[in-house]
Coordinates of C-alpha atoms in Angstrom, one line a residue:
X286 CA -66.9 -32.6 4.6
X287 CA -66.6 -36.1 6.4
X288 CA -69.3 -38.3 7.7
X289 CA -68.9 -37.9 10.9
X290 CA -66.7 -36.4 13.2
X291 CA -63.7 -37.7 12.6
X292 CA -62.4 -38.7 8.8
X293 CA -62.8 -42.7 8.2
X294 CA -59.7 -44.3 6.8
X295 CA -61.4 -44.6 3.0
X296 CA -61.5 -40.7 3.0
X297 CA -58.4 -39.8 4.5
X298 CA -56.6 -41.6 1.1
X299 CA -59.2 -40.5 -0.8
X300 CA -58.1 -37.2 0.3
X301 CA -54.6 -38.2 -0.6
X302 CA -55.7 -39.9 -4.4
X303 CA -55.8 -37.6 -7.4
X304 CA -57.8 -40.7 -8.9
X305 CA -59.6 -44.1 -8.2
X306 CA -60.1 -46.4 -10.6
X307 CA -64.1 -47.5 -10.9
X308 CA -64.7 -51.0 -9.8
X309 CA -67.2 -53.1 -9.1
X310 CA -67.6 -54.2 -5.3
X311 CA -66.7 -57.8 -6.1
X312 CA -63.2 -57.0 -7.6
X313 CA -63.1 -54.2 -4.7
X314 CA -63.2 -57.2 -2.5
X315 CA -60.5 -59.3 -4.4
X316 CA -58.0 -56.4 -4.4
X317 CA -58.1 -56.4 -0.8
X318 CA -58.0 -60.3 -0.3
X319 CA -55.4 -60.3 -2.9
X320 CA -53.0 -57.4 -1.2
X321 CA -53.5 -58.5 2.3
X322 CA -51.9 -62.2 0.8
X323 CA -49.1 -60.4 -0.3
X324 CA -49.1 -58.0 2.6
X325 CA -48.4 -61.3 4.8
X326 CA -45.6 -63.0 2.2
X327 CA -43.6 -59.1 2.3
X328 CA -44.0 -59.2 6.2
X329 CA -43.0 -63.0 6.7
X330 CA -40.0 -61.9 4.2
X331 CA -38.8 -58.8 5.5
X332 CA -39.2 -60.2 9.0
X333 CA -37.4 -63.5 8.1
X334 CA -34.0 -62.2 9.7
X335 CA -34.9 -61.7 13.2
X336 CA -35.5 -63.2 16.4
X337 CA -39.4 -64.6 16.1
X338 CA -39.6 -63.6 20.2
X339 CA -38.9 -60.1 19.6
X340 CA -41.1 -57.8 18.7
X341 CA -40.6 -56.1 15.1
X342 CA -44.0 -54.2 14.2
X343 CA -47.7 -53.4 15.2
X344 CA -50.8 -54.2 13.1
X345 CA -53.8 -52.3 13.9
X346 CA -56.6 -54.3 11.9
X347 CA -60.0 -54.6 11.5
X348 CA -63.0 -56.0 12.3
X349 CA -60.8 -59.4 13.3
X350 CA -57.3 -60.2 13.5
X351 CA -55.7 -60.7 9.8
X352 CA -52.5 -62.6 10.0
X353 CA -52.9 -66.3 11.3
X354 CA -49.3 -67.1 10.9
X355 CA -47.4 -68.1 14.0
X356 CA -44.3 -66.2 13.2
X357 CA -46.1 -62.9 12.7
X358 CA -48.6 -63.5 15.5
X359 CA -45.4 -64.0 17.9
X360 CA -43.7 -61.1 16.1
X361 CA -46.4 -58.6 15.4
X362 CA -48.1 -56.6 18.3
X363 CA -51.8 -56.5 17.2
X364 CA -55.0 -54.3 18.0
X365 CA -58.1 -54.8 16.6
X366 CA -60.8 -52.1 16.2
X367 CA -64.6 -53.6 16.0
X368 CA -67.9 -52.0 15.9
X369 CA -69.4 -55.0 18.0
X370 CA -66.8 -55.8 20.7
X371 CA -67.3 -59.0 23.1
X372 CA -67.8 -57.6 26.3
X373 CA -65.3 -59.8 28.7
X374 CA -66.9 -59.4 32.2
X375 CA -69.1 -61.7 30.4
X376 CA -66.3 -64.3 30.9
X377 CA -65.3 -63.4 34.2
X378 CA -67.9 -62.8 36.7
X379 CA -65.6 -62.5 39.8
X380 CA -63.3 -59.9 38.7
X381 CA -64.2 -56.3 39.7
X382 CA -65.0 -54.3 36.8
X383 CA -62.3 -51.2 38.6
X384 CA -59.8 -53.4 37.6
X385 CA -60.1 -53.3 34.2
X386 CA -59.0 -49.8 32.1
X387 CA -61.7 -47.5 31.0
X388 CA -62.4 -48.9 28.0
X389 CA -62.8 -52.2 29.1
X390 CA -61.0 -54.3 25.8
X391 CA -57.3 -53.0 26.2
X392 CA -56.6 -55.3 29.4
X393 CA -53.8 -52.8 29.5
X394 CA -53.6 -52.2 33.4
X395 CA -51.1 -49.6 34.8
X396 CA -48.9 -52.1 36.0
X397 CA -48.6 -54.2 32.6
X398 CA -46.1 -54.1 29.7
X399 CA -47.0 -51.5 26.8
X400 CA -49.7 -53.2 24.5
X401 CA -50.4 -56.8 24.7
X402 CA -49.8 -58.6 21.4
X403 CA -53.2 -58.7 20.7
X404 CA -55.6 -56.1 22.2
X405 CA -59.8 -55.3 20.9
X406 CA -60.9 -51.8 21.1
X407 CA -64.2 -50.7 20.1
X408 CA -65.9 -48.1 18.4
X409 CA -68.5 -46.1 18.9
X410 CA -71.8 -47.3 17.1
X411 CA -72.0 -43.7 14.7
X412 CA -68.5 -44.2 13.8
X413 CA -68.9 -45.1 10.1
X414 CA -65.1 -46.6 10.8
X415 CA -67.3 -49.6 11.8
X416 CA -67.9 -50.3 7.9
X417 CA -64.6 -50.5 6.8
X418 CA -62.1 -53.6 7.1
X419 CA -58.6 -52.3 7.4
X420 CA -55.2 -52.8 8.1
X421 CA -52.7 -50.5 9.6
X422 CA -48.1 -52.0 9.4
X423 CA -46.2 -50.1 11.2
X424 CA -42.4 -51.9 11.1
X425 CA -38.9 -50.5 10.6
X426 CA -38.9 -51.0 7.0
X427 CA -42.1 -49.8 6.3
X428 CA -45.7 -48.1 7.0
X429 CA -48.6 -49.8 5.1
X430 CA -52.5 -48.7 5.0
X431 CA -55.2 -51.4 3.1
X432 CA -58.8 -50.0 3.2
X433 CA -61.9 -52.2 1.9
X434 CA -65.1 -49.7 2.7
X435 CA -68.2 -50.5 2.2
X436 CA -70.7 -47.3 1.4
X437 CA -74.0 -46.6 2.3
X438 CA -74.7 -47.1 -1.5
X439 CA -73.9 -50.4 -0.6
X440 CA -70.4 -50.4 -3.2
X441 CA -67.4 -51.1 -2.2
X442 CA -64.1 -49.3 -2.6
X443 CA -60.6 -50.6 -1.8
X444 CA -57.2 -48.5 -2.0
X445 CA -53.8 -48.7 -0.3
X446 CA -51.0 -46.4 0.2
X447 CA -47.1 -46.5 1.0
X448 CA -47.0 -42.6 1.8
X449 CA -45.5 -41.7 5.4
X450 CA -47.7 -39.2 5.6
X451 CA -50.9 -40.5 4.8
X452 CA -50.6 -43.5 7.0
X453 CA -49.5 -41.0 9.8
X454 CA -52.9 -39.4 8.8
X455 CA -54.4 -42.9 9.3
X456 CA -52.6 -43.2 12.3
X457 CA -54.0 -40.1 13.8
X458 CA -57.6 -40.8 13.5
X459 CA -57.4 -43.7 14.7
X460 CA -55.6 -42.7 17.7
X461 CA -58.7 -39.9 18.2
X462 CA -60.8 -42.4 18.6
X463 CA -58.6 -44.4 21.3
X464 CA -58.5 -41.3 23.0
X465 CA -62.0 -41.0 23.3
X466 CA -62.0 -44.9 24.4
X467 CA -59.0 -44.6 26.6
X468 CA -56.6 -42.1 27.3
X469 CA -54.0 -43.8 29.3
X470 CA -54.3 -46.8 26.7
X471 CA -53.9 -44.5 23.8
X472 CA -50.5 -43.1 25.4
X473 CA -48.8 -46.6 25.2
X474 CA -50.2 -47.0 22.1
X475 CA -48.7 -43.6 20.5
X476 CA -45.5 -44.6 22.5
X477 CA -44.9 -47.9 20.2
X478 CA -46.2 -46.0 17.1
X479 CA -43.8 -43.6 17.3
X480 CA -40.7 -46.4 17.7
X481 CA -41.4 -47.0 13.9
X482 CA -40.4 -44.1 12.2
X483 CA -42.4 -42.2 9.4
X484 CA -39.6 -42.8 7.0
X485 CA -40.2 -43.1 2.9
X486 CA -40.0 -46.9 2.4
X487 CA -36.5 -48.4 0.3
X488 CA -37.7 -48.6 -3.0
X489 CA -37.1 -52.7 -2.8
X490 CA -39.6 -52.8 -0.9
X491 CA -42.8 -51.6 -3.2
X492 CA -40.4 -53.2 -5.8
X493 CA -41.4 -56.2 -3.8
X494 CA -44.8 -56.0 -2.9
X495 CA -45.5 -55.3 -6.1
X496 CA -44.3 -58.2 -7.2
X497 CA -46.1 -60.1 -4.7
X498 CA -49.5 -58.1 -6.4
X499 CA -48.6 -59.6 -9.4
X500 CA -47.7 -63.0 -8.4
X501 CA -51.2 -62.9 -6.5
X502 CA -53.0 -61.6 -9.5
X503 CA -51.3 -64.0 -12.0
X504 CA -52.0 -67.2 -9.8
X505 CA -55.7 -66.3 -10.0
X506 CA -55.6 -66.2 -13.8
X507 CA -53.7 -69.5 -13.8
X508 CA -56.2 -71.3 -11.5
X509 CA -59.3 -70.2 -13.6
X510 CA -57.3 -71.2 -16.7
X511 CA -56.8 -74.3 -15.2
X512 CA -60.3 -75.4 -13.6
X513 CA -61.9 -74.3 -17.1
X514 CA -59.6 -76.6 -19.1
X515 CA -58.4 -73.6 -20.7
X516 CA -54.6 -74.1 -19.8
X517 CA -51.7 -76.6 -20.8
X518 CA -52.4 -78.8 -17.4
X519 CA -51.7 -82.6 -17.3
X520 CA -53.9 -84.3 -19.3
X521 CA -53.1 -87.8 -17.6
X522 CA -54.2 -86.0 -14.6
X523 CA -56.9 -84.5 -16.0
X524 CA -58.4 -88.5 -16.9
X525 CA -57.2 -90.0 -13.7
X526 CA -59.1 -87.5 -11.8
X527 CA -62.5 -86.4 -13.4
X528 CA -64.2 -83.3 -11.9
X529 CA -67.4 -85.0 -10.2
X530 CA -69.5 -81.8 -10.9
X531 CA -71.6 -81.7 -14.0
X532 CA -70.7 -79.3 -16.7
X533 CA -73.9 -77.8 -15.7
X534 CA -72.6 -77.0 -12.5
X535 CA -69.3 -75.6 -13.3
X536 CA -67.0 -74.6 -10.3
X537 CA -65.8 -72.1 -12.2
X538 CA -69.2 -69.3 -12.2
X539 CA -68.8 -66.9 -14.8
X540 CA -67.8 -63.8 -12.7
X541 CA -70.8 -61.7 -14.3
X542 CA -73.0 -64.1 -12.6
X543 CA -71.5 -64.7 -9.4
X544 CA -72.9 -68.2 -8.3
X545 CA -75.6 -67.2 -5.1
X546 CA -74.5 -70.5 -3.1
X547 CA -70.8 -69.7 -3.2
X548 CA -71.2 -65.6 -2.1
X549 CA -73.4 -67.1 0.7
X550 CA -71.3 -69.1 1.8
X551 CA -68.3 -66.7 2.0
X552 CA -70.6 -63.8 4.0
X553 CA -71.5 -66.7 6.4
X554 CA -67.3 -67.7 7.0
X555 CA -66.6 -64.2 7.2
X556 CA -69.8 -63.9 10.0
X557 CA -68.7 -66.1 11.9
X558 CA -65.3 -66.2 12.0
X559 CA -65.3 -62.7 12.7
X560 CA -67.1 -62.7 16.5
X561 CA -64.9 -66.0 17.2
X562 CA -61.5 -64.2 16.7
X563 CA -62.6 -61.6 18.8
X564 CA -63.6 -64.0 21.7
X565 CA -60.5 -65.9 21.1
X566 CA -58.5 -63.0 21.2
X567 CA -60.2 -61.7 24.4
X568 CA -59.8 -65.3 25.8
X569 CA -56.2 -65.3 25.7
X570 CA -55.8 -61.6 27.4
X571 CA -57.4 -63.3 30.0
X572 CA -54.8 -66.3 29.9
X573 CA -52.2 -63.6 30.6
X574 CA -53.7 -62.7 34.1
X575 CA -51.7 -64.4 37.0
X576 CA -54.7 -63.8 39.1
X577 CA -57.4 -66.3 38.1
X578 CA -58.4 -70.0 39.8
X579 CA -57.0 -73.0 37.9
X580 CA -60.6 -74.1 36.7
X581 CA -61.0 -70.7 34.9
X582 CA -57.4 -71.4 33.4
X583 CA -59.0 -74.5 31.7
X584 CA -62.6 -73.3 30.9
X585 CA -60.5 -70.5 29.2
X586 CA -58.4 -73.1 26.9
X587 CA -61.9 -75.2 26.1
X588 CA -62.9 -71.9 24.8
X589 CA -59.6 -70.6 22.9
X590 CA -59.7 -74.3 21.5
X591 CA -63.1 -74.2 20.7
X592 CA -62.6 -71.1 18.8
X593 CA -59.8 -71.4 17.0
X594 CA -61.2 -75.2 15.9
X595 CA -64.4 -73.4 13.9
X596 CA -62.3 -70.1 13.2
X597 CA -60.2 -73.0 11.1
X598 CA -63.1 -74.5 9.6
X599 CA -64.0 -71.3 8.3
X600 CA -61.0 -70.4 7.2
X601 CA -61.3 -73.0 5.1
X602 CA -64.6 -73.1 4.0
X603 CA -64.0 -68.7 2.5
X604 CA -61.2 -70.7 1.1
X605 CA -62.9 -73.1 -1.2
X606 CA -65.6 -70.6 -1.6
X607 CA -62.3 -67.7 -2.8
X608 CA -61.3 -71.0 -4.8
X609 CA -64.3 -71.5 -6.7
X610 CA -64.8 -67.9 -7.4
X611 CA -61.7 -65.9 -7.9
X612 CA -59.6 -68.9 -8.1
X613 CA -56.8 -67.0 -5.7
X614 CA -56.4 -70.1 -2.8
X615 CA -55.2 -71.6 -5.4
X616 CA -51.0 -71.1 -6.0
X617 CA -49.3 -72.1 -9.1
X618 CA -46.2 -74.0 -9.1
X619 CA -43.8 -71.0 -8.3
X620 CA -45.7 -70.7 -5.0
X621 CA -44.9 -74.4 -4.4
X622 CA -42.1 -75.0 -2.4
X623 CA -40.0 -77.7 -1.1
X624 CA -40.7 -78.2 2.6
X625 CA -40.4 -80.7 5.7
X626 CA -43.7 -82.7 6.5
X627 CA -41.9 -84.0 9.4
X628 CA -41.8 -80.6 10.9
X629 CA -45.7 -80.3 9.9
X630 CA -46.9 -83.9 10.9
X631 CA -44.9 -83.4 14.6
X632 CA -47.2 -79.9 15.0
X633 CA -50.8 -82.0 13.7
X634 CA -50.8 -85.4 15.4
X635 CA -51.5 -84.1 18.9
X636 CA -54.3 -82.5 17.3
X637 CA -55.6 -85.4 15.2
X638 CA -55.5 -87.6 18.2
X639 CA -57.6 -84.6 20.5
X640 CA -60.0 -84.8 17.6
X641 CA -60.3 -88.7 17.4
X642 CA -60.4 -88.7 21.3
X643 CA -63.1 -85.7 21.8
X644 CA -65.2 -88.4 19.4
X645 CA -64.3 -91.5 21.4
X646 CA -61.9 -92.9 18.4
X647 CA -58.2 -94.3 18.7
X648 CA -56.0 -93.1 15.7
X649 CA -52.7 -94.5 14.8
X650 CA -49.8 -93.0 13.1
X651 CA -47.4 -95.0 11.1
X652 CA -44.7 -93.3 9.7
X653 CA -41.3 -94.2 8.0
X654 CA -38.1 -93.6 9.6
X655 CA -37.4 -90.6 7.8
X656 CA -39.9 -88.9 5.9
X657 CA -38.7 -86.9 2.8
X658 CA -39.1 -83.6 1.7
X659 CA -42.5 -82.8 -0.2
X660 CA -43.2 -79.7 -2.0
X661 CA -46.4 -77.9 -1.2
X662 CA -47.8 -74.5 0.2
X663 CA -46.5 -74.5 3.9
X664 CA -49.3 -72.0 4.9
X665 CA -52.0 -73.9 3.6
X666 CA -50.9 -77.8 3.9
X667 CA -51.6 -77.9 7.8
X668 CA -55.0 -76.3 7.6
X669 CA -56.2 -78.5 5.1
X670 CA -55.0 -82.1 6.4
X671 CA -56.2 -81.5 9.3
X672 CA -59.6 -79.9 8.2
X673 CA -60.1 -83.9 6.3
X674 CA -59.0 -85.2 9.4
X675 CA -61.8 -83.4 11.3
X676 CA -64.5 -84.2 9.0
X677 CA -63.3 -87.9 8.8
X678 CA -63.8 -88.2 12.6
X679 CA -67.0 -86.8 12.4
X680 CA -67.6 -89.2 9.9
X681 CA -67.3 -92.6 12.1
X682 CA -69.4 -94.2 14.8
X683 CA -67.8 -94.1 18.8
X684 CA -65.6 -97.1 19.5
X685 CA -64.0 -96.7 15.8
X686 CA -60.1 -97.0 15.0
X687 CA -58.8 -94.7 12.6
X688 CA -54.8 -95.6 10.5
X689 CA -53.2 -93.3 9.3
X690 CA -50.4 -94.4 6.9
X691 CA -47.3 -92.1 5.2
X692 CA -45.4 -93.8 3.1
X693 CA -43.4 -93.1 -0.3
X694 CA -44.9 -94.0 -3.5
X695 CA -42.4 -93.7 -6.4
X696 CA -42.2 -89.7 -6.8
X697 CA -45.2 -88.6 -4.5
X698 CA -45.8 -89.2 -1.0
X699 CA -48.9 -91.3 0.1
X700 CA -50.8 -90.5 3.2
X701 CA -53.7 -93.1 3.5
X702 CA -56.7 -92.6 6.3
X703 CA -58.5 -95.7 6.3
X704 CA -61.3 -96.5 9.2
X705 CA -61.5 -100.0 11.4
X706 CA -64.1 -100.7 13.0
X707 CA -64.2 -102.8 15.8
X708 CA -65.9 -106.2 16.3
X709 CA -66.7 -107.3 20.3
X710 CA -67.4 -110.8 19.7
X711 CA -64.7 -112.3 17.6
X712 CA -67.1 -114.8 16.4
X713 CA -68.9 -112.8 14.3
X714 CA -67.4 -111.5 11.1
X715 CA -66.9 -107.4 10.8
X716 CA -70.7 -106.2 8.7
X717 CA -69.9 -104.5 5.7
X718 CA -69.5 -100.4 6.8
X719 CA -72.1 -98.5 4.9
X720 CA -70.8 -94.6 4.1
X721 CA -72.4 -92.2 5.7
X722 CA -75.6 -90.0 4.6
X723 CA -74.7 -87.1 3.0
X724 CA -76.8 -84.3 1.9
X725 CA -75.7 -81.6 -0.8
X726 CA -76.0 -78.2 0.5
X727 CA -75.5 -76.1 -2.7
X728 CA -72.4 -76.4 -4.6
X729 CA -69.8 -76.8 -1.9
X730 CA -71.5 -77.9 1.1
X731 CA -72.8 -81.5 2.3
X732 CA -74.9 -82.5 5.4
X733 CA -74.8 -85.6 7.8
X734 CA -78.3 -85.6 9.2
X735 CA -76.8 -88.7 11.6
X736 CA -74.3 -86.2 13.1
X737 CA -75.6 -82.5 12.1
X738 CA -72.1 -82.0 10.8
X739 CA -71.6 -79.7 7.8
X740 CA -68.6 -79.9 5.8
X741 CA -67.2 -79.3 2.5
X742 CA -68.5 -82.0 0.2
X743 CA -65.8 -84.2 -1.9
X744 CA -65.2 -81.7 -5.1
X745 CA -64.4 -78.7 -2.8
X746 CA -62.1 -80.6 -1.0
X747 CA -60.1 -82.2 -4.2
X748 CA -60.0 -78.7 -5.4
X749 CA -58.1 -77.5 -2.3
X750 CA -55.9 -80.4 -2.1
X751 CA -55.0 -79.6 -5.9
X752 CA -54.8 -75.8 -4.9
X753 CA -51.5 -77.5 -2.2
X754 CA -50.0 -79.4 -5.4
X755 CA -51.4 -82.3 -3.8
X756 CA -54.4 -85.0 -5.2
X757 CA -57.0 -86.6 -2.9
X758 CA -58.7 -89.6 -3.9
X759 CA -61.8 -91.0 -2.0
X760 CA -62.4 -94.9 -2.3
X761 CA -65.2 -97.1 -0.7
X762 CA -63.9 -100.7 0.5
X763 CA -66.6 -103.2 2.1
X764 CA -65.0 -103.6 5.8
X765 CA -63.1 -100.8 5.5
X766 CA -65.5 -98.0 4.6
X767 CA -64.2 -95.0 3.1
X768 CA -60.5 -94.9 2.2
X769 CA -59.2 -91.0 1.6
X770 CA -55.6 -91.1 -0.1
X771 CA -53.7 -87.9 -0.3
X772 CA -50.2 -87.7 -2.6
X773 CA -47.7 -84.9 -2.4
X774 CA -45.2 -84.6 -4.7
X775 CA -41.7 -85.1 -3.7
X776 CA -38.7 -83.0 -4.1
X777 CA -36.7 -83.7 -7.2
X778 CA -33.0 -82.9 -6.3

């Protein structure tokens, strides 16, 4: 018998599962963090070959969006199921409710193109659907289902499945409830299901994402080797760079006694983050009209910004929080790979300069003339230089000037932030800069009471920057202030 009327996703493969291995809810919750990771790497792989304009799959996920990468956002059509949807005429007062389909989240008008790349759909309130994170990949090489449910027990179960037929199962109880939502919606929908097949998936391709599983799983053991001083790590970089938290307060919690401050922490990213991506998400439907006033245009981009600036912060923030538990943000050196900071410094410094600018700051970028290739985690590199340059802004008094320096240092690459603070009456010699107040907030957390600004404190962030294959190093200068110094290292040919 099912809950409710229709089966959730966790009992359709139960259904389909002669056995399910016992877990506890926290390892329930890493399987599913650790398969979506590899879920994205078989995607970004198998997808690697085509045009990034054209569409090559559907996602239908949720409570939020899960894939943050620009190639499979541009190349993945994605719907998002949520118990709690953001109601949009909210945002747009002087549009006619008519004009919106039944359902009110598809923004799939008549007229319109089947399926936008990212549409929210809700559920009903009794739908026990609402408890369960999940992930539906429909593409030409494959059909994927990832289910993380939460029971009323409060224990959580996770389980996947390859099958055609089970995901088809998936598929069709999901596409119930869009009928009941909206009909004319759930016709476009079946339409681009049904483009991708049911086929049995090539062999190579479980070969693969297997691997990926086990790459995933491996890095995790590597990382919490690593942090406990249990593993063959560099012990000149182990003295250079002295963990700053007591051995009483090891960033490494024994996993029997999950640390409280860190598990709060990740329920409060995942909180938030969650209602942001669906206002962002809703936000840029609304983008897509050709109908609206120029100012709306821009109030809409404030928000999308807006949101995806503090859907980033608590990316990262679950991040260091996944770090210090399960060690998984953290990838070992076969994860590590050679790539062009040129490419990523062209796509940051417009931000960095909108940050220093929303704060009144001036920042300046010196680079060399050409920079060379680093090796690093291209997903994660971005997100976590510009994270430090966010936190440094919020850092400075109004009026300050903020240089940023890249330039080689023997085998590693040196990227220096140092502030200057400016002086009106040359006369008078530049006062020593005092640092900032900062407040510990449990183990990962500070507080500026000057600015209200919570961040990660200095530990966390070393720990991510070591996480990239990079090393941070935070100095304090009279005049200067506080000096951050990130290395890379290079690429040895």
């Amino acid at each position: 018998m099912y809950e409710w009327i229709l089966p959730s996703l966790s009992e359709i493969l139960a259904e389909n599962q002669s056995s399910v291995a016992e877990c506890s809810s926290a390892k329930a919750e890493r399987q599913w963090r650790v398969s979506l990771a590899a879920t994205e790497h078989l995607l970004l792989n198998t997808l690697a070959t085509a045009s990034p304009a054209t569409t090559q799959g559907l996602v239908l996920a949720a409570p939020a969006p899960l894939f943050s990468q620009p190639k499979l956002t541009q190349s993945l059509q994605t719907v998002t199921f949520t118990a709690k949807p953001f109601n949009p005429l909210a945002l747009m007062p002087f549009q006619m409710p008519d004009v919106m389909p039944r359902a009110g989240y598809a923004n799939a008008s008549v007229n319109e193109e089947i399926a936008p790349h990212e549409s929210v759909l809700p559920l009903l309130p009794a739908d026990p659907l609402g408890t369960e994170q999940f992930c539906l990949v429909f593409t030409d090489k494959f059909r994927l289902v990832l289910v993380l449910a939460t029971h009323k027990n409060g224990k959580k179960t996770f389980s996947f499945s390859f099958q055609p037929e089970v995901v088809q199962q998936a598929w069709r109880s999901l596409g119930a409830r869009v009928m009941l939502a909206n009909p004319e919606f759930f016709a476009r929908l079946d339409a681009l299901v049904q483009q991708y097949s049911p086929v049995a998936p090539d062999c190579r391709i479980t070969i693969q994402f297997s691997q990926l599983l086990l790459q995933e799983l491996t890095e995790a053991e590597d990382t919490r080797d690593s942090l406990l001083g249990t593993g063959t790590g560099d012990k000149g970089d182990k003295e250079n760079n002295p963990s700053p938290i007591p051995n009483a307060q090891s960033p490494m919690p024994n996993p029997q006694c999950p640390n409280p401050d860190v598990e709060l922490l990740q329920a409060f990213a995942h909180e938030v983050r969650t209602p942001l991506t669906t206002i962002r998400t809703i936000t840029r439907l609304l983008l897509k009209r050709r109908d609206l006033d120029a100012t709306v245009i821009n109030r809409l981009k404030i928000i999308d910004h807006e949101c995806t600036e503090q859907i980033d912060r608590m990316e990262l923030l679950f991040k260091a929080a996944e770090l210090e538990t399960t060690a998984s943000a953290k990838p070992s050196k076969t994860q590590l790979t050679p790539m062009s900071l040129d490419q990523v410094l062209q796509q940051s410094i417009p931000r960095w300069e909108q940050a220093a600018h929303r704060r009144n700051l001036t920042l300046n970028v010196v680079l060399p003339q050409q920079l060379p290739t680093v090796v690093s985690n291209p997903m994660m590199l971005d997100q976590v230089l510009t994270g430090l340059i966010e936190n440094f802004t919020r850092s400075l008094p109004a009026g300050s000037h903020i240089q940023v320096q890249v330039i080689p240092a023997g085998d590693q690459l040196k990227l220096q932030l140092s502030p200057q603070f400016g002086c009106k009456d040359s006369n008078k010699a530049a006062t020593p800069a005092t640092p900032p107040i900062r407040k510990a907030l449990g183990q990962l957390l500070m507080f500026q009471p000057e600015t209200g600004t919570i961040s990660l404190n200095i530990a966390a962030t070393k720990h991510l920057f070591q996480a990239i294959g990079g090393k941070l190093i935070v100095r304090q200068r009279p005049h200067y202030g506080e000096v951050l110094t990130i290395f890379l290292p290079l690429e040895v040919s």
